[in-house]
PDB file of C-alpha atoms and ligand atoms in Angstrom:
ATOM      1  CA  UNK A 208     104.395 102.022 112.542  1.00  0.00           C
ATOM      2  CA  UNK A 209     104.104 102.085 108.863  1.00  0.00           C
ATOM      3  CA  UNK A 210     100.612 100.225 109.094  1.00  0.00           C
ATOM      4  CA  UNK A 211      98.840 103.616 109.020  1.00  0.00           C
ATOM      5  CA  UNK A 212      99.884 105.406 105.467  1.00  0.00           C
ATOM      6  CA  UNK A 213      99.332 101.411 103.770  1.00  0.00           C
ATOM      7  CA  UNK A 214      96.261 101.167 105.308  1.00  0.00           C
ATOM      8  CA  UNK A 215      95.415 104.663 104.159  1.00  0.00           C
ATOM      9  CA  UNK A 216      96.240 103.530 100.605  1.00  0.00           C
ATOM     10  CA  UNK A 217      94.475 100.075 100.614  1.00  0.00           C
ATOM     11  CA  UNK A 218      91.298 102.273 101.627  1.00  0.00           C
ATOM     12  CA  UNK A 219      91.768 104.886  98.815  1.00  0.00           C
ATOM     13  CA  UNK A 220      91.903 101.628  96.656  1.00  0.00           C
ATOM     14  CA  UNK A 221      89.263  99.797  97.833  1.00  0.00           C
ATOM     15  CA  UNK A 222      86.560 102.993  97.950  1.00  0.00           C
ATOM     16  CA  UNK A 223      87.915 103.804  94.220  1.00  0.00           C
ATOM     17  CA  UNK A 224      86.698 100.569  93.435  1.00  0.00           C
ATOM     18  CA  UNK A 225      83.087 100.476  95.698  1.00  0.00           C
ATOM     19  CA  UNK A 226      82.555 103.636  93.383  1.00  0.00           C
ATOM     20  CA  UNK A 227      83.580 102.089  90.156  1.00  0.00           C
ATOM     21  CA  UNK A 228      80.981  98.742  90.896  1.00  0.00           C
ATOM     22  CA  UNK A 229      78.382 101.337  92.261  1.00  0.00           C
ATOM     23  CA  UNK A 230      78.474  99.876  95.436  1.00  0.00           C
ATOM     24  CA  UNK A 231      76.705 100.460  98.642  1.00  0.00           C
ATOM     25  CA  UNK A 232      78.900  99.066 100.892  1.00  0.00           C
ATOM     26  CA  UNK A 233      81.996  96.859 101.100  1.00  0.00           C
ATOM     27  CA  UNK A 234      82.008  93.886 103.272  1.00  0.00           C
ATOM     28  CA  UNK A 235      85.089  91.641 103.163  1.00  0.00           C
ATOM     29  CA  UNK A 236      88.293  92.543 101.441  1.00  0.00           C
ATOM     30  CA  UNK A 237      91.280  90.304 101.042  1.00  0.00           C
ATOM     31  CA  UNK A 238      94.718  91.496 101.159  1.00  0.00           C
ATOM     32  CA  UNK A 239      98.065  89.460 100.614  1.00  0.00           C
ATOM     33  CA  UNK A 240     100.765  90.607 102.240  1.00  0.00           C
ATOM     34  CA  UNK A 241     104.545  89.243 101.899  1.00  0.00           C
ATOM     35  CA  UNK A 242     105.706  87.541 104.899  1.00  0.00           C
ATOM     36  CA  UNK A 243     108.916  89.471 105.145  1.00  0.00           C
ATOM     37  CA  UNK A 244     106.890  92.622 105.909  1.00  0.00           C
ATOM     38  CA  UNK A 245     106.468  93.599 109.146  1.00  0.00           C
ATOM     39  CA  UNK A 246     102.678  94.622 108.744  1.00  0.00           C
ATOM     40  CA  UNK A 247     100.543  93.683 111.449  1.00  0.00           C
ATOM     41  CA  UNK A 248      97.351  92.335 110.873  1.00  0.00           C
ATOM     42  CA  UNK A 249      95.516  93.453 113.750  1.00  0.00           C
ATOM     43  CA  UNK A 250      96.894  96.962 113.762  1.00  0.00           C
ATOM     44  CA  UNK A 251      96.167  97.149 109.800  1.00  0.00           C
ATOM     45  CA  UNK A 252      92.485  96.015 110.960  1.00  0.00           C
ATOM     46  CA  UNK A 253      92.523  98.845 113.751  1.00  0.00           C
ATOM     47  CA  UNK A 254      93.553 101.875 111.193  1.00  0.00           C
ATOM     48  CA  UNK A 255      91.490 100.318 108.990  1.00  0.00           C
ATOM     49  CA  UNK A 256      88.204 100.276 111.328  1.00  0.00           C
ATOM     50  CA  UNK A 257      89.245 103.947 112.787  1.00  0.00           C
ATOM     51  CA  UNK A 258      89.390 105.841 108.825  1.00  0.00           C
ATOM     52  CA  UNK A 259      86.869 104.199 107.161  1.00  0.00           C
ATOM     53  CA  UNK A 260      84.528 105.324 109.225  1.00  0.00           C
ATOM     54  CA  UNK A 261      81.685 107.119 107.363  1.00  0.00           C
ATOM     55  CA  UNK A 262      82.601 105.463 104.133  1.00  0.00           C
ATOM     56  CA  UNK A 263      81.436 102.742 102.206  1.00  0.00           C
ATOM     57  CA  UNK A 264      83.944 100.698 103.493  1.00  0.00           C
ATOM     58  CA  UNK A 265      82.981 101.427 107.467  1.00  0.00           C
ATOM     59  CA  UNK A 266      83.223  97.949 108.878  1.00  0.00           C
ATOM     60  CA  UNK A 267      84.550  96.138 106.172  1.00  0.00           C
ATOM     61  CA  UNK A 268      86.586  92.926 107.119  1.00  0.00           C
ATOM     62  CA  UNK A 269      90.132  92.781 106.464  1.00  0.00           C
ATOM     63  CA  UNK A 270      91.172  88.886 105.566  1.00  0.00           C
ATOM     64  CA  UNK A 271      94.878  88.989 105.244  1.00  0.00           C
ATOM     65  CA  UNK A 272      96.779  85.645 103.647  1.00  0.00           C
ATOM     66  CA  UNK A 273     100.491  86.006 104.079  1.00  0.00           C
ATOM     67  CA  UNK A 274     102.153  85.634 100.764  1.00  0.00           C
ATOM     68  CA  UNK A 275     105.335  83.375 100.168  1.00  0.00           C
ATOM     69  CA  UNK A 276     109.112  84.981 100.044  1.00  0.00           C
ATOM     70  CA  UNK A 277     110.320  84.445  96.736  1.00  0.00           C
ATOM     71  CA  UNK A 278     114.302  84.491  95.643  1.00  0.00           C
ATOM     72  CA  UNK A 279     115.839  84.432  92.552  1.00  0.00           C
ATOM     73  CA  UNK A 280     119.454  83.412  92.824  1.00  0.00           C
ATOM     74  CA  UNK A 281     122.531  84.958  91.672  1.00  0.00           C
ATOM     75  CA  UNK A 282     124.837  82.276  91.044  1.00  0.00           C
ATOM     76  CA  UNK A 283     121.870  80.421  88.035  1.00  0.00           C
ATOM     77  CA  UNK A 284     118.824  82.559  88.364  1.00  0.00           C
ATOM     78  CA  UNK A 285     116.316  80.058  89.581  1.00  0.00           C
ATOM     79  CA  UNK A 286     113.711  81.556  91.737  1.00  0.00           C
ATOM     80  CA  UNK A 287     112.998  79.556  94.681  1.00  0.00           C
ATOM     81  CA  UNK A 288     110.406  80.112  98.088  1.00  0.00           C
ATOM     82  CA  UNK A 289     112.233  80.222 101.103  1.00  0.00           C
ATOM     83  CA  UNK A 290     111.394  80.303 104.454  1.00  0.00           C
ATOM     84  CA  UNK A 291     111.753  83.335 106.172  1.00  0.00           C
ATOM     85  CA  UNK A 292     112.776  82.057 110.132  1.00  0.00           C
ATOM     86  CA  UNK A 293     115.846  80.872 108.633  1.00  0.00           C
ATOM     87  CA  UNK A 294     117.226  83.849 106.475  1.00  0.00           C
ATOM     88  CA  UNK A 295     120.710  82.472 107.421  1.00  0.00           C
ATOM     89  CA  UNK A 296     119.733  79.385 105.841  1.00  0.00           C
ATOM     90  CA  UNK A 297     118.041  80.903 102.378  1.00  0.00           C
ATOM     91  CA  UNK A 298     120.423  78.845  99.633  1.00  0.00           C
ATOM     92  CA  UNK A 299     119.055  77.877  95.965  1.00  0.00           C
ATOM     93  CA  UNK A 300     118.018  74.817  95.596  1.00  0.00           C
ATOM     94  CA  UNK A 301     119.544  74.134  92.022  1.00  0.00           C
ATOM     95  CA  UNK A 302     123.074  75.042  92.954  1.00  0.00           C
ATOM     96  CA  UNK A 303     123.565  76.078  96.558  1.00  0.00           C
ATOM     97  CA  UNK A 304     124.422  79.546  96.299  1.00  0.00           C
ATOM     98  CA  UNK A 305     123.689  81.659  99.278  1.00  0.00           C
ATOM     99  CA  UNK A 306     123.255  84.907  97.739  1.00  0.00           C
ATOM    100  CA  UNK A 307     119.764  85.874  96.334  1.00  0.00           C
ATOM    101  CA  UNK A 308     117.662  88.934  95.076  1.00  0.00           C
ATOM    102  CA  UNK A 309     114.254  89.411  96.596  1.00  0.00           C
ATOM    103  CA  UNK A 310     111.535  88.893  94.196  1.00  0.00           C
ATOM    104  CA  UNK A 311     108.396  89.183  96.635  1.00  0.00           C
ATOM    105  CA  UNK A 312     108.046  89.142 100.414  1.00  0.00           C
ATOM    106  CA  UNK A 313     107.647  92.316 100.978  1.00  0.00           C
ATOM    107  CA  UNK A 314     104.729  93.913  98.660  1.00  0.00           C
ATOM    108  CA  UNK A 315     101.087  94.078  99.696  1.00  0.00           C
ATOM    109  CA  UNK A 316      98.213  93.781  97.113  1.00  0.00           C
ATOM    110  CA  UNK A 317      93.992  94.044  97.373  1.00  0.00           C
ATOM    111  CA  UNK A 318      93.600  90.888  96.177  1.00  0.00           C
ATOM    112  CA  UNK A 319      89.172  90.927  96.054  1.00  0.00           C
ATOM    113  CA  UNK A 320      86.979  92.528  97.690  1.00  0.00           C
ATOM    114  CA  UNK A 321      83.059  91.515  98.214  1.00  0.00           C
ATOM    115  CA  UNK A 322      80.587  94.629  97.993  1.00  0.00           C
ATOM    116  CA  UNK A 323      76.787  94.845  98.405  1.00  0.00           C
TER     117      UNK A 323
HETATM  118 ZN1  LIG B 122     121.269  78.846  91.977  1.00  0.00          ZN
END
């Protein structure tokens, strides 16, 4: 389960930033998360529910878009989305090399948040 120390940083975030706007509470907040991670959106929504609790953030709705995996390849560079139920399949689309580096996939980022 690593669900539990992100969603105990996406909280530290978020209140960081109620406080900053002078907010009274936050409502919605929208996260993108890489597909390749294995987050789980209802456990992140769980954790998150169970420590905000008495914060400004207490009942604040996670909305969680998954975000594409991105390559760059090795063989000529290009950076190219791939789809991440065929990993065996993941070749560039400029020259057909199989081997890539992982540009994004795997990160998680607060991308807005609505307050009152
Ligand atoms: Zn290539």
């Amino acid at each position: 389960m690593h669900e539990l120390p992100v969603t105990e940083s996406i909280l530290k975030i978020v209140l960081k930033h109620a406080k900053l706007n002078s907010a009274r509470k936050v409502v919605t907040i929208h996260l993108q998360i890489g597909k390749l991670s294995d987050l789980e959106d209802d456990w992140i929504q769980r954790y998150f529910d169970y420590l905000s609790k008495g914060t400004l953030a207490e009942g604040a709705k996670l909305k969680i878009v998954r975000t594409p995996v991105v390559l760059q390849c090795h063989a000529c560079s290009r950076s190219y989305e791939a789809e991440m139920e065929r990993m065996e399949d993941w070749v560039c689309p400029e020259c057909g090399q199989k081997a890539g580096t992982l540009l994004s996939g795997r990160e998680y980022t607060i991308k807005e948040m609505e307050v009152q």
